[in-house]
């Protein structure tokens, strides 16, 4: 028996390493500091240690990733909690399986030295947005806190040109700006901005960036390994912020600039320390908010929105 066991061990050691599981991850947009745990997990070999080979793909259109996952063309996608609620009601077979950024990043952005000192000052003014539906509901909630409605302002679709439209005077404010990017982008260009944080202005808090999967198609155990690797990467980032920035910046030449460096350190405290952990109340509250805003026809149970891939 001892000889047989030793022979088996030697045979195993002499065998080639087993092939790693292939996984495709669709980002929400081009690679940026919001994706820090993913890039660090790749650079530090945490995915490899988890038996994964992860193909990370930036989409041509930011609205495509959830649809691709729903259709089985990718294993995971990074999306947004507010959009997920709407997509499920639209019939997409998706569920949240993990969290990447656990706080809102969205803010109502104005010029620091401009006429808008409070959202109440937006009456009769122009507000730019890039994505209809959710952003209008978010803005409506902020305005309601200050005694206004969407009818009191002029909404202008500025596509993805948020900070440029604000700096040029095309609009007086923009909704949908990310506090870790647009504020820094404007400051680098010599224009000071000011954010009104949506979660402080009447909006229920939510997870900005989440991982979504098709529950009927996903490999639950493989997703759990992916999330464990990103959790390990997040711990490394928190423990070694400077070293992790250097590693992130070195992963691609276009990432090593002042905007990404500032955004890295502003985003760091917002990463989900426990990617698989879920606050059921947070999802139930936001579902109710969207229903009250008239964006969804009914209210789904939380179990229809999220799943714990680590649960037995």
PDB file of C-alpha atoms in Angstrom:
ATOM      1  CA  UNK A   1       0.000   0.000   0.000  1.00  0.00           C
ATOM      2  CA  UNK A   2       2.835   2.362   0.829  1.00  0.00           C
ATOM      3  CA  UNK A   3       4.552   1.629  -2.482  1.00  0.00           C
ATOM      4  CA  UNK A   4       1.330   2.124  -4.380  1.00  0.00           C
ATOM      5  CA  UNK A   5       0.686   5.462  -2.643  1.00  0.00           C
ATOM      6  CA  UNK A   6       4.216   6.702  -3.340  1.00  0.00           C
ATOM      7  CA  UNK A   7       3.966   5.641  -6.970  1.00  0.00           C
ATOM      8  CA  UNK A   8       0.677   7.482  -7.316  1.00  0.00           C
ATOM      9  CA  UNK A   9       2.162  10.657  -5.825  1.00  0.00           C
ATOM     10  CA  UNK A  10       5.224  10.512  -8.094  1.00  0.00           C
ATOM     11  CA  UNK A  11       3.018   9.942 -11.116  1.00  0.00           C
ATOM     12  CA  UNK A  12       0.880  12.937 -10.185  1.00  0.00           C
ATOM     13  CA  UNK A  13       3.923  15.167  -9.703  1.00  0.00           C
ATOM     14  CA  UNK A  14       5.334  14.085 -13.047  1.00  0.00           C
ATOM     15  CA  UNK A  15       2.075  14.774 -14.875  1.00  0.00           C
ATOM     16  CA  UNK A  16       1.520  18.084 -16.668  1.00  0.00           C
ATOM     17  CA  UNK A  17      -0.503  20.715 -14.812  1.00  0.00           C
ATOM     18  CA  UNK A  18      -4.209  20.276 -15.427  1.00  0.00           C
ATOM     19  CA  UNK A  19      -5.773  22.825 -17.767  1.00  0.00           C
ATOM     20  CA  UNK A  20      -7.361  25.778 -16.017  1.00  0.00           C
ATOM     21  CA  UNK A  21     -11.038  26.592 -16.353  1.00  0.00           C
ATOM     22  CA  UNK A  22     -11.697  29.238 -19.007  1.00  0.00           C
ATOM     23  CA  UNK A  23     -13.874  32.187 -18.040  1.00  0.00           C
ATOM     24  CA  UNK A  24     -14.955  35.252 -20.016  1.00  0.00           C
ATOM     25  CA  UNK A  25     -15.592  38.519 -18.160  1.00  0.00           C
ATOM     26  CA  UNK A  26     -17.167  41.482 -19.934  1.00  0.00           C
ATOM     27  CA  UNK A  27     -16.275  44.846 -18.392  1.00  0.00           C
ATOM     28  CA  UNK A  28     -18.801  47.662 -18.261  1.00  0.00           C
ATOM     29  CA  UNK A  29     -16.449  50.001 -20.141  1.00  0.00           C
ATOM     30  CA  UNK A  30     -12.746  50.409 -20.891  1.00  0.00           C
ATOM     31  CA  UNK A  31     -10.290  49.304 -18.198  1.00  0.00           C
ATOM     32  CA  UNK A  32     -10.039  51.874 -15.407  1.00  0.00           C
ATOM     33  CA  UNK A  33      -9.434  51.969 -11.622  1.00  0.00           C
ATOM     34  CA  UNK A  34     -13.001  50.785 -10.959  1.00  0.00           C
ATOM     35  CA  UNK A  35     -11.714  47.402 -12.131  1.00  0.00           C
ATOM     36  CA  UNK A  36      -8.760  47.382  -9.737  1.00  0.00           C
ATOM     37  CA  UNK A  37      -9.465  44.040  -8.002  1.00  0.00           C
ATOM     38  CA  UNK A  38      -9.823  42.284 -11.353  1.00  0.00           C
ATOM     39  CA  UNK A  39      -6.558  43.610 -12.773  1.00  0.00           C
ATOM     40  CA  UNK A  40      -4.664  42.974  -9.524  1.00  0.00           C
ATOM     41  CA  UNK A  41      -6.058  39.424  -9.322  1.00  0.00           C
ATOM     42  CA  UNK A  42      -4.722  38.840 -12.822  1.00  0.00           C
ATOM     43  CA  UNK A  43      -1.343  40.483 -12.226  1.00  0.00           C
ATOM     44  CA  UNK A  44      -0.774  38.786  -8.856  1.00  0.00           C
ATOM     45  CA  UNK A  45      -1.721  35.365 -10.200  1.00  0.00           C
ATOM     46  CA  UNK A  46      -4.758  34.977  -7.954  1.00  0.00           C
ATOM     47  CA  UNK A  47      -6.953  33.800 -10.832  1.00  0.00           C
ATOM     48  CA  UNK A  48      -4.330  31.241 -11.779  1.00  0.00           C
ATOM     49  CA  UNK A  49      -4.116  30.075  -8.168  1.00  0.00           C
ATOM     50  CA  UNK A  50      -7.898  29.586  -8.264  1.00  0.00           C
ATOM     51  CA  UNK A  51      -7.591  27.404 -11.352  1.00  0.00           C
ATOM     52  CA  UNK A  52      -8.958  30.066 -13.684  1.00  0.00           C
ATOM     53  CA  UNK A  53      -7.883  31.642 -16.924  1.00  0.00           C
ATOM     54  CA  UNK A  54      -9.966  34.795 -17.204  1.00  0.00           C
ATOM     55  CA  UNK A  55     -10.415  36.581 -20.523  1.00  0.00           C
ATOM     56  CA  UNK A  56     -11.149  40.232 -19.715  1.00  0.00           C
ATOM     57  CA  UNK A  57     -12.983  42.059 -22.519  1.00  0.00           C
ATOM     58  CA  UNK A  58     -13.844  45.758 -22.792  1.00  0.00           C
ATOM     59  CA  UNK A  59     -17.101  46.207 -24.747  1.00  0.00           C
ATOM     60  CA  UNK A  60     -17.579  48.348 -27.829  1.00  0.00           C
ATOM     61  CA  UNK A  61     -20.945  49.407 -26.399  1.00  0.00           C
ATOM     62  CA  UNK A  62     -21.408  49.637 -22.596  1.00  0.00           C
ATOM     63  CA  UNK A  63     -24.987  48.377 -22.873  1.00  0.00           C
ATOM     64  CA  UNK A  64     -23.895  45.067 -24.441  1.00  0.00           C
ATOM     65  CA  UNK A  65     -22.261  43.086 -21.570  1.00  0.00           C
ATOM     66  CA  UNK A  66     -25.442  42.121 -19.650  1.00  0.00           C
ATOM     67  CA  UNK A  67     -27.133  41.119 -22.902  1.00  0.00           C
ATOM     68  CA  UNK A  68     -24.139  38.974 -23.867  1.00  0.00           C
ATOM     69  CA  UNK A  69     -24.205  37.182 -20.513  1.00  0.00           C
ATOM     70  CA  UNK A  70     -27.952  36.660 -20.789  1.00  0.00           C
ATOM     71  CA  UNK A  71     -27.399  35.094 -24.227  1.00  0.00           C
ATOM     72  CA  UNK A  72     -24.625  32.833 -22.957  1.00  0.00           C
ATOM     73  CA  UNK A  73     -21.886  34.647 -24.894  1.00  0.00           C
ATOM     74  CA  UNK A  74     -19.919  35.465 -21.706  1.00  0.00           C
ATOM     75  CA  UNK A  75     -19.758  33.995 -18.221  1.00  0.00           C
ATOM     76  CA  UNK A  76     -19.824  37.219 -16.219  1.00  0.00           C
ATOM     77  CA  UNK A  77     -20.392  40.909 -16.836  1.00  0.00           C
ATOM     78  CA  UNK A  78     -19.827  43.995 -14.765  1.00  0.00           C
ATOM     79  CA  UNK A  79     -23.008  46.018 -14.588  1.00  0.00           C
ATOM     80  CA  UNK A  80     -24.831  48.450 -12.316  1.00  0.00           C
ATOM     81  CA  UNK A  81     -27.320  47.585  -9.605  1.00  0.00           C
ATOM     82  CA  UNK A  82     -29.920  50.163 -10.753  1.00  0.00           C
ATOM     83  CA  UNK A  83     -29.812  48.826 -14.322  1.00  0.00           C
ATOM     84  CA  UNK A  84     -30.054  45.208 -13.172  1.00  0.00           C
ATOM     85  CA  UNK A  85     -33.446  45.815 -11.577  1.00  0.00           C
ATOM     86  CA  UNK A  86     -34.770  47.175 -14.892  1.00  0.00           C
ATOM     87  CA  UNK A  87     -33.143  44.437 -16.996  1.00  0.00           C
ATOM     88  CA  UNK A  88     -34.767  41.680 -14.948  1.00  0.00           C
ATOM     89  CA  UNK A  89     -38.183  43.277 -15.425  1.00  0.00           C
ATOM     90  CA  UNK A  90     -37.421  43.475 -19.143  1.00  0.00           C
ATOM     91  CA  UNK A  91     -37.014  39.705 -19.141  1.00  0.00           C
ATOM     92  CA  UNK A  92     -33.236  39.294 -19.208  1.00  0.00           C
ATOM     93  CA  UNK A  93     -32.207  36.110 -17.335  1.00  0.00           C
ATOM     94  CA  UNK A  94     -29.706  37.778 -15.025  1.00  0.00           C
ATOM     95  CA  UNK A  95     -28.815  37.788 -11.341  1.00  0.00           C
ATOM     96  CA  UNK A  96     -26.278  39.631  -9.260  1.00  0.00           C
ATOM     97  CA  UNK A  97     -23.603  37.187  -8.076  1.00  0.00           C
ATOM     98  CA  UNK A  98     -21.110  39.589  -6.507  1.00  0.00           C
ATOM     99  CA  UNK A  99     -20.230  43.204  -5.833  1.00  0.00           C
ATOM    100  CA  UNK A 100     -17.248  45.150  -7.156  1.00  0.00           C
ATOM    101  CA  UNK A 101     -17.906  48.728  -5.952  1.00  0.00           C
ATOM    102  CA  UNK A 102     -20.151  48.742  -2.892  1.00  0.00           C
ATOM    103  CA  UNK A 103     -21.144  52.426  -2.761  1.00  0.00           C
ATOM    104  CA  UNK A 104     -22.694  54.818  -5.247  1.00  0.00           C
ATOM    105  CA  UNK A 105     -20.220  56.655  -7.483  1.00  0.00           C
ATOM    106  CA  UNK A 106     -22.901  58.668  -9.238  1.00  0.00           C
ATOM    107  CA  UNK A 107     -23.262  62.305  -8.272  1.00  0.00           C
ATOM    108  CA  UNK A 108     -24.916  65.527  -9.376  1.00  0.00           C
ATOM    109  CA  UNK A 109     -21.949  67.571 -10.576  1.00  0.00           C
ATOM    110  CA  UNK A 110     -21.804  71.374 -10.811  1.00  0.00           C
ATOM    111  CA  UNK A 111     -19.116  74.023 -11.095  1.00  0.00           C
ATOM    112  CA  UNK A 112     -17.695  74.904  -7.696  1.00  0.00           C
ATOM    113  CA  UNK A 113     -17.800  78.636  -8.429  1.00  0.00           C
ATOM    114  CA  UNK A 114     -21.046  78.455 -10.426  1.00  0.00           C
ATOM    115  CA  UNK A 115     -24.536  79.644  -9.484  1.00  0.00           C
ATOM    116  CA  UNK A 116     -25.736  76.240  -8.193  1.00  0.00           C
ATOM    117  CA  UNK A 117     -24.937  76.096  -4.484  1.00  0.00           C
ATOM    118  CA  UNK A 118     -27.688  73.591  -3.736  1.00  0.00           C
ATOM    119  CA  UNK A 119     -29.857  71.319  -5.914  1.00  0.00           C
ATOM    120  CA  UNK A 120     -32.666  73.766  -5.130  1.00  0.00           C
ATOM    121  CA  UNK A 121     -30.844  76.295  -7.352  1.00  0.00           C
ATOM    122  CA  UNK A 122     -31.459  74.098 -10.418  1.00  0.00           C
ATOM    123  CA  UNK A 123     -34.952  75.522 -10.895  1.00  0.00           C
ATOM    124  CA  UNK A 124     -35.174  76.831 -14.466  1.00  0.00           C
ATOM    125  CA  UNK A 125     -31.691  75.516 -15.341  1.00  0.00           C
ATOM    126  CA  UNK A 126     -30.280  72.859 -17.702  1.00  0.00           C
ATOM    127  CA  UNK A 127     -29.121  69.450 -16.474  1.00  0.00           C
ATOM    128  CA  UNK A 128     -27.182  67.073 -18.694  1.00  0.00           C
ATOM    129  CA  UNK A 129     -27.513  63.290 -18.616  1.00  0.00           C
ATOM    130  CA  UNK A 130     -26.229  60.346 -20.635  1.00  0.00           C
ATOM    131  CA  UNK A 131     -28.554  57.417 -19.848  1.00  0.00           C
ATOM    132  CA  UNK A 132     -32.305  57.872 -19.678  1.00  0.00           C
ATOM    133  CA  UNK A 133     -34.607  56.114 -17.235  1.00  0.00           C
ATOM    134  CA  UNK A 134     -32.588  55.443 -14.104  1.00  0.00           C
ATOM    135  CA  UNK A 135     -30.678  58.731 -14.160  1.00  0.00           C
ATOM    136  CA  UNK A 136     -33.920  60.658 -14.521  1.00  0.00           C
ATOM    137  CA  UNK A 137     -35.337  58.790 -11.530  1.00  0.00           C
ATOM    138  CA  UNK A 138     -32.176  59.505  -9.544  1.00  0.00           C
ATOM    139  CA  UNK A 139     -32.325  63.182 -10.434  1.00  0.00           C
ATOM    140  CA  UNK A 140     -36.039  63.258  -9.647  1.00  0.00           C
ATOM    141  CA  UNK A 141     -35.351  61.922  -6.154  1.00  0.00           C
ATOM    142  CA  UNK A 142     -32.670  64.549  -5.553  1.00  0.00           C
ATOM    143  CA  UNK A 143     -34.914  67.348  -6.779  1.00  0.00           C
ATOM    144  CA  UNK A 144     -37.828  66.115  -4.666  1.00  0.00           C
ATOM    145  CA  UNK A 145     -35.659  66.438  -1.559  1.00  0.00           C
ATOM    146  CA  UNK A 146     -35.333  70.135  -2.403  1.00  0.00           C
ATOM    147  CA  UNK A 147     -38.956  70.773  -3.320  1.00  0.00           C
ATOM    148  CA  UNK A 148     -38.525  70.522  -7.095  1.00  0.00           C
ATOM    149  CA  UNK A 149     -39.591  68.128  -9.859  1.00  0.00           C
ATOM    150  CA  UNK A 150     -38.181  67.236 -13.267  1.00  0.00           C
ATOM    151  CA  UNK A 151     -40.654  69.729 -14.743  1.00  0.00           C
ATOM    152  CA  UNK A 152     -38.743  72.532 -13.012  1.00  0.00           C
ATOM    153  CA  UNK A 153     -35.572  71.889 -15.056  1.00  0.00           C
ATOM    154  CA  UNK A 154     -34.564  71.296 -18.670  1.00  0.00           C
ATOM    155  CA  UNK A 155     -33.026  67.881 -19.307  1.00  0.00           C
ATOM    156  CA  UNK A 156     -30.424  67.686 -22.078  1.00  0.00           C
ATOM    157  CA  UNK A 157     -28.927  64.444 -23.391  1.00  0.00           C
ATOM    158  CA  UNK A 158     -25.189  65.114 -23.628  1.00  0.00           C
ATOM    159  CA  UNK A 159     -24.376  61.448 -24.343  1.00  0.00           C
ATOM    160  CA  UNK A 160     -21.097  60.624 -22.580  1.00  0.00           C
ATOM    161  CA  UNK A 161     -19.796  64.193 -22.690  1.00  0.00           C
ATOM    162  CA  UNK A 162     -20.622  64.962 -19.070  1.00  0.00           C
ATOM    163  CA  UNK A 163     -17.796  67.106 -17.729  1.00  0.00           C
ATOM    164  CA  UNK A 164     -17.078  68.822 -21.102  1.00  0.00           C
ATOM    165  CA  UNK A 165     -20.714  69.928 -21.397  1.00  0.00           C
ATOM    166  CA  UNK A 166     -20.562  71.333 -17.863  1.00  0.00           C
ATOM    167  CA  UNK A 167     -17.235  73.111 -18.352  1.00  0.00           C
ATOM    168  CA  UNK A 168     -18.358  74.604 -21.672  1.00  0.00           C
ATOM    169  CA  UNK A 169     -21.528  76.065 -20.152  1.00  0.00           C
ATOM    170  CA  UNK A 170     -23.856  73.913 -22.268  1.00  0.00           C
ATOM    171  CA  UNK A 171     -25.519  72.790 -19.031  1.00  0.00           C
ATOM    172  CA  UNK A 172     -25.568  73.978 -15.421  1.00  0.00           C
ATOM    173  CA  UNK A 173     -25.199  70.510 -13.912  1.00  0.00           C
ATOM    174  CA  UNK A 174     -24.841  66.872 -14.953  1.00  0.00           C
ATOM    175  CA  UNK A 175     -26.232  63.708 -13.405  1.00  0.00           C
ATOM    176  CA  UNK A 176     -24.406  60.405 -13.863  1.00  0.00           C
ATOM    177  CA  UNK A 177     -20.920  61.817 -13.289  1.00  0.00           C
ATOM    178  CA  UNK A 178     -18.668  59.532 -11.271  1.00  0.00           C
ATOM    179  CA  UNK A 179     -17.188  61.268  -8.250  1.00  0.00           C
ATOM    180  CA  UNK A 180     -13.883  59.414  -8.644  1.00  0.00           C
ATOM    181  CA  UNK A 181     -13.404  60.429 -12.293  1.00  0.00           C
ATOM    182  CA  UNK A 182     -15.197  63.547 -13.480  1.00  0.00           C
ATOM    183  CA  UNK A 183     -14.182  65.596 -10.447  1.00  0.00           C
ATOM    184  CA  UNK A 184     -10.533  64.672 -10.996  1.00  0.00           C
ATOM    185  CA  UNK A 185     -10.779  65.143 -14.742  1.00  0.00           C
ATOM    186  CA  UNK A 186     -12.095  68.681 -14.292  1.00  0.00           C
ATOM    187  CA  UNK A 187      -9.504  69.541 -11.646  1.00  0.00           C
ATOM    188  CA  UNK A 188      -6.672  68.390 -13.914  1.00  0.00           C
ATOM    189  CA  UNK A 189      -8.062  70.703 -16.596  1.00  0.00           C
ATOM    190  CA  UNK A 190      -8.075  73.595 -14.135  1.00  0.00           C
ATOM    191  CA  UNK A 191     -11.818  73.677 -13.437  1.00  0.00           C
ATOM    192  CA  UNK A 192     -13.091  72.994  -9.934  1.00  0.00           C
ATOM    193  CA  UNK A 193     -16.239  70.938  -9.606  1.00  0.00           C
ATOM    194  CA  UNK A 194     -18.544  70.084  -6.755  1.00  0.00           C
ATOM    195  CA  UNK A 195     -20.506  66.874  -6.246  1.00  0.00           C
ATOM    196  CA  UNK A 196     -23.849  66.509  -4.554  1.00  0.00           C
ATOM    197  CA  UNK A 197     -23.798  62.876  -3.457  1.00  0.00           C
ATOM    198  CA  UNK A 198     -27.023  61.147  -4.456  1.00  0.00           C
ATOM    199  CA  UNK A 199     -27.149  58.966  -1.326  1.00  0.00           C
ATOM    200  CA  UNK A 200     -27.099  62.154   0.769  1.00  0.00           C
ATOM    201  CA  UNK A 201     -29.830  63.780  -1.293  1.00  0.00           C
ATOM    202  CA  UNK A 202     -32.781  61.437  -0.895  1.00  0.00           C
ATOM    203  CA  UNK A 203     -31.774  58.395  -2.929  1.00  0.00           C
ATOM    204  CA  UNK A 204     -31.574  54.909  -1.376  1.00  0.00           C
ATOM    205  CA  UNK A 205     -27.975  53.722  -1.342  1.00  0.00           C
ATOM    206  CA  UNK A 206     -26.937  50.950  -3.730  1.00  0.00           C
ATOM    207  CA  UNK A 207     -24.014  48.989  -5.147  1.00  0.00           C
ATOM    208  CA  UNK A 208     -22.597  50.935  -8.090  1.00  0.00           C
ATOM    209  CA  UNK A 209     -20.798  48.069  -9.829  1.00  0.00           C
ATOM    210  CA  UNK A 210     -21.812  44.440  -9.591  1.00  0.00           C
ATOM    211  CA  UNK A 211     -21.080  41.127 -11.307  1.00  0.00           C
ATOM    212  CA  UNK A 212     -24.038  39.578 -13.114  1.00  0.00           C
ATOM    213  CA  UNK A 213     -24.500  36.082 -14.523  1.00  0.00           C
ATOM    214  CA  UNK A 214     -27.177  33.987 -16.202  1.00  0.00           C
ATOM    215  CA  UNK A 215     -28.242  31.660 -13.355  1.00  0.00           C
ATOM    216  CA  UNK A 216     -29.319  28.929 -15.772  1.00  0.00           C
ATOM    217  CA  UNK A 217     -25.967  28.867 -17.558  1.00  0.00           C
ATOM    218  CA  UNK A 218     -23.378  29.793 -14.942  1.00  0.00           C
ATOM    219  CA  UNK A 219     -20.914  27.439 -13.281  1.00  0.00           C
ATOM    220  CA  UNK A 220     -21.648  28.390  -9.689  1.00  0.00           C
ATOM    221  CA  UNK A 221     -18.449  26.900  -8.255  1.00  0.00           C
ATOM    222  CA  UNK A 222     -16.300  28.608 -10.885  1.00  0.00           C
ATOM    223  CA  UNK A 223     -17.924  31.980 -10.178  1.00  0.00           C
ATOM    224  CA  UNK A 224     -17.258  31.460  -6.468  1.00  0.00           C
ATOM    225  CA  UNK A 225     -13.562  30.888  -7.224  1.00  0.00           C
ATOM    226  CA  UNK A 226     -13.477  34.048  -9.338  1.00  0.00           C
ATOM    227  CA  UNK A 227     -14.978  36.103  -6.515  1.00  0.00           C
ATOM    228  CA  UNK A 228     -12.583  34.601  -3.974  1.00  0.00           C
ATOM    229  CA  UNK A 229      -9.658  35.686  -6.180  1.00  0.00           C
ATOM    230  CA  UNK A 230     -10.986  39.243  -6.458  1.00  0.00           C
ATOM    231  CA  UNK A 231     -11.552  39.344  -2.690  1.00  0.00           C
ATOM    232  CA  UNK A 232      -7.913  38.395  -2.180  1.00  0.00           C
ATOM    233  CA  UNK A 233      -6.919  41.121  -4.647  1.00  0.00           C
ATOM    234  CA  UNK A 234      -9.030  43.685  -2.787  1.00  0.00           C
ATOM    235  CA  UNK A 235      -7.307  42.783   0.458  1.00  0.00           C
ATOM    236  CA  UNK A 236      -3.956  43.321  -1.246  1.00  0.00           C
ATOM    237  CA  UNK A 237      -5.084  46.709  -2.575  1.00  0.00           C
ATOM    238  CA  UNK A 238      -6.260  47.855   0.860  1.00  0.00           C
ATOM    239  CA  UNK A 239      -3.083  46.644   2.557  1.00  0.00           C
ATOM    240  CA  UNK A 240      -0.726  47.930  -0.149  1.00  0.00           C
ATOM    241  CA  UNK A 241      -2.335  50.936  -1.891  1.00  0.00           C
ATOM    242  CA  UNK A 242       0.860  52.356  -3.398  1.00  0.00           C
ATOM    243  CA  UNK A 243       2.255  49.006  -4.519  1.00  0.00           C
ATOM    244  CA  UNK A 244      -1.096  47.985  -6.002  1.00  0.00           C
ATOM    245  CA  UNK A 245      -1.303  51.274  -7.917  1.00  0.00           C
ATOM    246  CA  UNK A 246       2.144  50.645  -9.394  1.00  0.00           C
ATOM    247  CA  UNK A 247       1.090  47.143 -10.391  1.00  0.00           C
ATOM    248  CA  UNK A 248      -2.151  48.418 -11.943  1.00  0.00           C
ATOM    249  CA  UNK A 249      -0.405  51.247 -13.804  1.00  0.00           C
ATOM    250  CA  UNK A 250       2.238  48.876 -15.164  1.00  0.00           C
ATOM    251  CA  UNK A 251      -0.372  46.482 -16.549  1.00  0.00           C
ATOM    252  CA  UNK A 252      -1.081  48.759 -19.516  1.00  0.00           C
ATOM    253  CA  UNK A 253       0.694  51.888 -20.739  1.00  0.00           C
ATOM    254  CA  UNK A 254      -2.473  53.978 -21.144  1.00  0.00           C
ATOM    255  CA  UNK A 255      -3.415  53.464 -17.482  1.00  0.00           C
ATOM    256  CA  UNK A 256      -0.316  55.198 -16.142  1.00  0.00           C
ATOM    257  CA  UNK A 257      -1.476  58.812 -16.031  1.00  0.00           C
ATOM    258  CA  UNK A 258      -2.502  61.436 -13.494  1.00  0.00           C
ATOM    259  CA  UNK A 259      -6.262  60.925 -13.890  1.00  0.00           C
ATOM    260  CA  UNK A 260      -6.080  57.194 -13.273  1.00  0.00           C
ATOM    261  CA  UNK A 261      -3.722  57.679 -10.342  1.00  0.00           C
ATOM    262  CA  UNK A 262      -6.089  60.105  -8.626  1.00  0.00           C
ATOM    263  CA  UNK A 263      -9.083  57.907  -9.407  1.00  0.00           C
ATOM    264  CA  UNK A 264      -7.280  54.856  -8.031  1.00  0.00           C
ATOM    265  CA  UNK A 265      -6.910  56.309  -4.558  1.00  0.00           C
ATOM    266  CA  UNK A 266     -10.418  57.799  -4.582  1.00  0.00           C
ATOM    267  CA  UNK A 267     -11.919  54.437  -5.561  1.00  0.00           C
ATOM    268  CA  UNK A 268      -9.905  52.290  -3.171  1.00  0.00           C
ATOM    269  CA  UNK A 269     -12.173  52.688  -0.089  1.00  0.00           C
ATOM    270  CA  UNK A 270     -15.238  51.869  -2.177  1.00  0.00           C
ATOM    271  CA  UNK A 271     -14.281  48.377  -3.324  1.00  0.00           C
ATOM    272  CA  UNK A 272     -16.395  45.596  -1.836  1.00  0.00           C
ATOM    273  CA  UNK A 273     -14.304  43.899   0.856  1.00  0.00           C
ATOM    274  CA  UNK A 274     -16.609  40.875   0.697  1.00  0.00           C
ATOM    275  CA  UNK A 275     -17.697  40.534  -2.944  1.00  0.00           C
ATOM    276  CA  UNK A 276     -20.141  37.683  -2.281  1.00  0.00           C
ATOM    277  CA  UNK A 277     -21.819  39.384   0.679  1.00  0.00           C
ATOM    278  CA  UNK A 278     -25.261  40.789  -0.029  1.00  0.00           C
ATOM    279  CA  UNK A 279     -27.477  43.295   1.766  1.00  0.00           C
ATOM    280  CA  UNK A 280     -30.977  42.051   0.964  1.00  0.00           C
ATOM    281  CA  UNK A 281     -32.540  45.195   2.423  1.00  0.00           C
ATOM    282  CA  UNK A 282     -30.539  47.394   0.078  1.00  0.00           C
ATOM    283  CA  UNK A 283     -31.860  45.545  -2.983  1.00  0.00           C
ATOM    284  CA  UNK A 284     -35.436  45.441  -1.701  1.00  0.00           C
ATOM    285  CA  UNK A 285     -35.386  49.166  -0.961  1.00  0.00           C
ATOM    286  CA  UNK A 286     -34.032  50.081  -4.384  1.00  0.00           C
ATOM    287  CA  UNK A 287     -36.574  47.827  -6.101  1.00  0.00           C
ATOM    288  CA  UNK A 288     -39.332  49.670  -4.228  1.00  0.00           C
ATOM    289  CA  UNK A 289     -37.797  53.032  -5.180  1.00  0.00           C
ATOM    290  CA  UNK A 290     -37.823  52.166  -8.884  1.00  0.00           C
ATOM    291  CA  UNK A 291     -41.419  50.964  -8.646  1.00  0.00           C
ATOM    292  CA  UNK A 292     -42.486  54.185  -6.942  1.00  0.00           C
ATOM    293  CA  UNK A 293     -40.698  56.121  -9.702  1.00  0.00           C
ATOM    294  CA  UNK A 294     -42.747  54.235 -12.293  1.00  0.00           C
ATOM    295  CA  UNK A 295     -39.753  52.541 -13.919  1.00  0.00           C
ATOM    296  CA  UNK A 296     -40.785  48.962 -13.147  1.00  0.00           C
ATOM    297  CA  UNK A 297     -44.305  47.459 -13.269  1.00  0.00           C
ATOM    298  CA  UNK A 298     -44.100  45.483 -10.025  1.00  0.00           C
ATOM    299  CA  UNK A 299     -41.791  44.527  -7.191  1.00  0.00           C
ATOM    300  CA  UNK A 300     -39.640  41.407  -7.430  1.00  0.00           C
ATOM    301  CA  UNK A 301     -38.521  39.456  -4.414  1.00  0.00           C
ATOM    302  CA  UNK A 302     -34.815  39.844  -3.658  1.00  0.00           C
ATOM    303  CA  UNK A 303     -34.304  36.177  -4.543  1.00  0.00           C
ATOM    304  CA  UNK A 304     -35.197  37.056  -8.139  1.00  0.00           C
ATOM    305  CA  UNK A 305     -32.479  39.707  -8.234  1.00  0.00           C
ATOM    306  CA  UNK A 306     -29.441  38.261  -6.475  1.00  0.00           C
ATOM    307  CA  UNK A 307     -27.933  34.904  -5.562  1.00  0.00           C
ATOM    308  CA  UNK A 308     -25.239  33.818  -3.100  1.00  0.00           C
ATOM    309  CA  UNK A 309     -22.993  31.493  -5.101  1.00  0.00           C
ATOM    310  CA  UNK A 310     -21.242  30.345  -1.933  1.00  0.00           C
ATOM    311  CA  UNK A 311     -24.436  29.127  -0.230  1.00  0.00           C
ATOM    312  CA  UNK A 312     -24.847  25.332  -0.016  1.00  0.00           C
TER     313      UNK A 312
END
